[in-house]
Amino acid sequence: MALLNWSAAIQHCQQSGSAYVIATIINTQGSTPRDGGSKMVIAADATYDTIGGGQLEFLLVQQARELLAQNKNCQVLKAIPLAAEAAQCCGGNVTVMLECFAACAWQIALFGAGHVCQSLVTILAGLPCQVRVIDNRPELMAAPLPANCRYEFYADPTEAAVCLPDNCWAIIFTHDHTLDFALCKTLLSDQRWAYAGMIGSQTKALRFRKRLSDSGFADTAIEKIHSPIGLPEVKGKLPMEVAVSIAAQLQSLYYQTAAPQTGISSSWRDIKTILQQQKTTTILCE
């Protein structure tokens, strides 16, 4: 990857769904390597831009990585006397704000890379989620995907269903009803997922419920697979119309039941205190 400045790095991390920390010099006293307002971005495996290098930057990268390991949205205000703490001979003082943004928690697995999926990913590209498009037809994996989506080829997509991450959202709309049924059985056999839905008509949904019941699954478990997926009040059968219906339902359910609070708390009283005292570290977390 080409070297990115801090603003481009933020966009890259947001699109990839990875956690990152923005380090900003918000106050300086005396001789310092960079002026107030200087920024850099720290990710788990890379840093972008600089706030002056040397031991100061090394210490702040270490602290940023500790925040990244906690994977929580928070702010840290740290006052650093350069001579005493960073062994830098310029001898001034800096106050740095570390703003940690947690990795994306909304993971979606789309089983089937057909027309509805292709329309759906264009909508999901603008939502705070990470998307896996899983299919056994490599010829459908040539089209470019948004930055927060990726293709995964599986000769048998049920193998992907077995190893979904905990609390993943699984959407089934393959080209093969036999595969759809196998995916339903696999998901019901290990219910670590947060949501499962399947495209289809009411007739298909009723037949699948009967077959799943005959296969030994309890009705309470079968009802956890939402089918037909999508908001019934959003009409239309074109791929994009179906995709809009599905995306609207997913977003509504996610923000009702699963979305983490992503706003970063702040206290200007604490900020004022640290700027005046230049002595303490203040942590503001959710």
Coordinates of C-alpha atoms in Angstrom, one line a residue:
M1 CA 0.0 0.0 0.0
A2 CA 1.3 3.5 -0.9
L3 CA 2.1 5.7 2.1
L4 CA -1.0 7.5 3.3
N5 CA -1.3 10.8 5.2
W6 CA -3.4 10.8 8.3
S7 CA -6.7 11.9 6.6
A8 CA -6.4 9.2 3.9
A9 CA -5.4 6.6 6.5
I10 CA -8.7 7.4 8.5
Q11 CA -10.7 6.8 5.3
H12 CA -8.8 3.5 4.6
C13 CA -9.4 2.2 8.2
Q14 CA -13.0 3.1 8.1
Q15 CA -13.6 1.4 4.8
S16 CA -11.8 -1.7 5.9
G17 CA -13.6 -1.8 9.3
S18 CA -10.3 -2.0 11.2
A19 CA -9.7 -0.3 14.5
Y20 CA -7.5 2.8 14.6
V21 CA -6.3 5.6 16.8
I22 CA -5.9 9.3 15.9
A23 CA -3.1 11.0 17.8
T24 CA -3.4 14.8 17.8
I25 CA -1.1 17.3 19.5
I26 CA -3.6 19.7 21.0
N27 CA -1.2 21.9 23.1
T28 CA 2.5 22.7 23.2
Q29 CA 4.8 24.6 25.5
G30 CA 8.4 25.5 24.8
S31 CA 10.4 23.7 22.1
T32 CA 8.6 20.7 20.6
P33 CA 9.1 18.6 17.4
R34 CA 5.7 19.4 15.9
D35 CA 3.2 22.2 16.4
G36 CA -0.3 21.9 17.8
G37 CA -2.8 20.3 15.4
S38 CA -0.3 17.8 14.1
K39 CA -1.8 14.3 13.7
M40 CA -0.9 10.7 12.9
V41 CA -3.0 7.5 12.7
I42 CA -2.0 4.3 14.5
A43 CA -3.4 0.9 13.4
A44 CA -2.6 -2.5 14.8
D45 CA 0.1 -3.2 12.1
A46 CA 0.9 0.3 10.7
T47 CA 1.3 4.0 11.4
Y48 CA 0.5 6.8 9.1
D49 CA 2.0 10.3 9.2
T50 CA 4.0 11.6 12.2
I51 CA 3.7 13.9 15.2
G52 CA 7.5 14.3 15.5
G53 CA 9.1 10.9 15.7
G54 CA 11.6 9.9 18.4
Q55 CA 10.7 8.5 21.8
L56 CA 7.6 10.7 22.1
E57 CA 6.0 9.0 19.1
F58 CA 7.3 5.5 20.2
L59 CA 5.6 5.9 23.6
L60 CA 2.3 7.1 22.1
V61 CA 2.2 4.3 19.5
Q62 CA 2.7 1.8 22.4
Q63 CA -0.2 3.4 24.3
A64 CA -2.4 3.6 21.2
R65 CA -1.8 -0.2 20.6
E66 CA -2.9 -0.9 24.1
L67 CA -6.1 1.0 23.4
L68 CA -6.6 -0.9 20.1
A69 CA -6.3 -4.2 22.0
Q70 CA -9.3 -3.2 24.2
N71 CA -11.3 -2.4 21.0
K72 CA -13.4 0.3 22.6
N73 CA -14.2 3.8 21.5
C74 CA -12.5 6.2 23.9
Q75 CA -10.3 9.3 24.3
V76 CA -7.1 9.6 26.2
L77 CA -5.5 13.0 27.0
K78 CA -1.9 12.7 28.0
A79 CA 0.5 15.5 29.0
I80 CA 4.1 14.7 28.3
P81 CA 7.2 16.6 29.5
L82 CA 9.6 15.7 26.7
A83 CA 12.8 15.8 28.7
A84 CA 11.5 13.8 31.7
E85 CA 9.3 11.2 30.0
A86 CA 10.5 11.0 26.4
A87 CA 14.2 11.8 27.0
Q88 CA 14.1 14.3 24.2
C89 CA 16.5 17.2 24.5
C90 CA 14.1 19.8 23.0
G91 CA 12.7 20.1 26.6
G92 CA 9.2 21.4 25.9
N93 CA 5.8 19.9 26.9
V94 CA 3.1 18.5 24.7
T95 CA -0.5 17.4 25.3
V96 CA -1.7 14.7 23.0
M97 CA -5.2 13.4 22.5
L98 CA -5.5 9.7 21.5
E99 CA -8.9 9.0 20.0
C100 CA -9.6 5.3 19.6
F101 CA -12.2 4.0 17.2
A102 CA -13.1 0.3 17.6
A103 CA -13.2 -2.2 14.8
C104 CA -16.5 -2.7 13.0
A105 CA -18.7 -5.1 15.0
W106 CA -21.4 -5.7 12.3
Q107 CA -20.2 -8.7 10.3
I108 CA -22.5 -9.9 7.5
A109 CA -22.1 -13.1 5.4
L110 CA -24.0 -13.2 2.1
F111 CA -24.4 -16.7 0.7
G112 CA -24.9 -16.3 -3.0
A113 CA -23.3 -13.7 -5.4
G114 CA -26.2 -13.3 -7.8
H115 CA -28.1 -10.3 -8.9
V116 CA -29.8 -9.4 -5.6
C117 CA -26.4 -9.8 -3.8
Q118 CA -24.8 -7.5 -6.3
S119 CA -27.4 -4.9 -5.7
L120 CA -27.3 -5.3 -1.9
V121 CA -23.6 -4.8 -1.6
T122 CA -23.9 -1.4 -3.3
I123 CA -26.2 -0.4 -0.4
L124 CA -24.2 -2.1 2.3
A125 CA -21.1 -0.2 1.1
G126 CA -22.5 2.9 2.8
L127 CA -23.4 1.2 6.1
P128 CA -21.0 0.5 9.1
C129 CA -20.6 -3.2 8.4
Q130 CA -18.1 -5.7 7.0
V131 CA -19.4 -8.0 4.3
R132 CA -18.3 -11.5 3.0
V133 CA -19.8 -12.6 -0.3
I134 CA -19.7 -16.4 -0.3
D135 CA -20.3 -18.5 -3.5
N136 CA -19.2 -21.6 -5.3
R137 CA -19.2 -19.9 -8.7
P138 CA -15.9 -18.2 -9.4
E139 CA -17.2 -16.6 -12.5
L140 CA -19.4 -14.3 -10.4
M141 CA -16.4 -13.0 -8.4
A142 CA -14.9 -10.8 -11.2
A143 CA -17.0 -7.7 -10.5
P144 CA -15.3 -5.1 -8.2
L145 CA -16.7 -4.9 -4.7
P146 CA -17.0 -1.9 -2.3
A147 CA -14.1 -1.4 0.1
N148 CA -16.0 -3.0 3.0
C149 CA -16.9 -6.2 1.1
R150 CA -14.8 -9.2 -0.1
Y151 CA -15.4 -12.4 -2.1
E152 CA -14.8 -15.9 -0.6
F153 CA -14.9 -18.9 -2.9
Y154 CA -16.1 -22.2 -1.3
A155 CA -16.8 -25.3 -3.4
D156 CA -19.2 -26.2 -0.6
P157 CA -20.5 -22.9 1.0
T158 CA -21.8 -24.9 4.1
E159 CA -18.1 -25.1 5.1
A160 CA -18.1 -21.3 5.4
A161 CA -21.3 -21.4 7.4
V162 CA -19.6 -23.7 9.9
C163 CA -16.9 -21.2 10.6
L164 CA -18.8 -18.0 10.8
P165 CA -17.6 -15.6 13.5
D166 CA -19.8 -15.3 16.6
N167 CA -22.7 -12.9 16.2
C168 CA -22.4 -12.8 12.4
W169 CA -25.5 -12.0 10.3
A170 CA -26.1 -14.6 7.7
I171 CA -28.2 -14.0 4.5
I172 CA -29.1 -16.9 2.2
F173 CA -30.0 -16.2 -1.4
T174 CA -28.1 -18.8 -3.5
H175 CA -29.1 -20.1 -6.9
D176 CA -29.9 -23.6 -5.5
H177 CA -32.7 -24.4 -3.2
T178 CA -30.9 -27.6 -2.1
L179 CA -27.9 -25.5 -1.1
D180 CA -30.2 -23.1 0.7
F181 CA -31.7 -25.9 2.7
A182 CA -28.2 -27.3 3.5
L183 CA -27.2 -23.8 4.7
C184 CA -30.3 -23.6 6.9
K185 CA -29.5 -26.9 8.5
T186 CA -25.9 -25.9 9.1
L187 CA -26.8 -22.6 10.7
L188 CA -29.4 -24.3 13.0
S189 CA -26.9 -26.8 14.1
D190 CA -24.6 -24.2 15.6
Q191 CA -26.5 -21.0 16.5
R192 CA -23.6 -18.7 17.3
W193 CA -25.0 -16.1 14.8
A194 CA -26.9 -13.0 15.6
Y195 CA -29.3 -13.1 12.7
A196 CA -30.2 -15.4 9.8
G197 CA -32.5 -14.7 6.9
M198 CA -33.4 -16.4 3.6
I199 CA -34.9 -15.0 0.4
G200 CA -37.9 -16.6 -1.2
S201 CA -41.6 -16.8 -1.3
Q202 CA -44.0 -17.7 1.5
T203 CA -44.5 -21.1 -0.2
K204 CA -40.7 -21.7 -0.1
A205 CA -40.6 -20.6 3.6
L206 CA -43.4 -22.9 4.6
R207 CA -41.8 -25.9 2.8
F208 CA -38.5 -25.3 4.4
R209 CA -40.0 -25.0 7.8
K210 CA -41.7 -28.4 7.3
R211 CA -38.5 -30.0 6.0
L212 CA -36.5 -28.6 8.8
S213 CA -39.0 -29.9 11.3
D214 CA -38.9 -33.3 9.7
S215 CA -35.1 -33.2 10.1
G216 CA -35.5 -32.9 13.8
F217 CA -35.2 -29.1 14.5
A218 CA -37.5 -27.6 17.0
D219 CA -40.0 -25.0 15.9
T220 CA -38.5 -22.4 18.2
A221 CA -35.2 -22.8 16.4
I222 CA -36.6 -22.8 12.9
E223 CA -38.4 -19.5 13.6
K224 CA -35.0 -17.9 14.1
I225 CA -34.4 -18.1 10.4
H226 CA -36.3 -15.1 9.0
S227 CA -38.0 -16.0 5.7
P228 CA -39.0 -14.4 3.5
I229 CA -36.4 -11.8 4.3
G230 CA -37.1 -8.1 3.7
L231 CA -39.7 -5.6 4.6
P232 CA -43.1 -6.6 3.2
E233 CA -44.1 -2.9 2.8
V234 CA -41.2 -2.3 0.4
K235 CA -42.7 -3.6 -2.9
G236 CA -41.0 -4.7 -6.1
K237 CA -39.3 -7.7 -7.6
L238 CA -36.3 -6.1 -9.4
P239 CA -33.0 -7.0 -7.8
M240 CA -32.4 -3.5 -6.5
E241 CA -36.0 -3.3 -5.1
V242 CA -35.5 -6.6 -3.3
A243 CA -32.1 -5.4 -2.1
V244 CA -33.6 -2.1 -0.7
S245 CA -36.2 -4.2 1.2
I246 CA -33.5 -6.4 2.7
A247 CA -31.1 -3.6 3.6
A248 CA -33.9 -1.6 5.2
Q249 CA -34.9 -4.6 7.4
L250 CA -31.3 -5.4 8.3
Q251 CA -30.5 -1.8 9.3
S252 CA -33.7 -1.5 11.3
L253 CA -33.0 -4.7 13.2
Y254 CA -29.4 -3.9 13.8
Y255 CA -30.0 -0.5 15.3
Q256 CA -32.8 -1.9 17.5
T257 CA -30.9 -4.8 18.9
A258 CA -27.2 -5.1 18.1
A259 CA -25.6 -1.7 17.3
P260 CA -23.0 -0.6 19.8
Q261 CA -23.0 3.0 21.0
T262 CA -20.2 4.5 18.8
G263 CA -20.2 8.1 20.0
I264 CA -17.1 9.1 21.9
S265 CA -17.7 10.7 25.2
S266 CA -16.0 13.9 26.0
S267 CA -15.7 16.3 28.9
W268 CA -14.4 19.7 28.2
R269 CA -13.9 20.3 31.9
D270 CA -11.3 17.4 31.9
I271 CA -9.7 18.8 28.8
K272 CA -9.4 22.3 30.4
T273 CA -7.9 20.8 33.5
I274 CA -5.2 18.9 31.7
L275 CA -4.3 21.8 29.6
Q276 CA -3.9 23.9 32.7
Q277 CA -2.1 21.4 34.8
Q278 CA 0.0 19.6 32.1
K279 CA 0.4 16.7 34.6
T280 CA -2.2 14.1 34.4
T281 CA -3.6 11.5 32.0
T282 CA -7.4 11.5 31.5
I283 CA -9.2 8.6 30.0
L284 CA -12.7 9.0 28.6
C285 CA -14.3 5.8 27.6
E286 CA -17.8 4.4 27.0

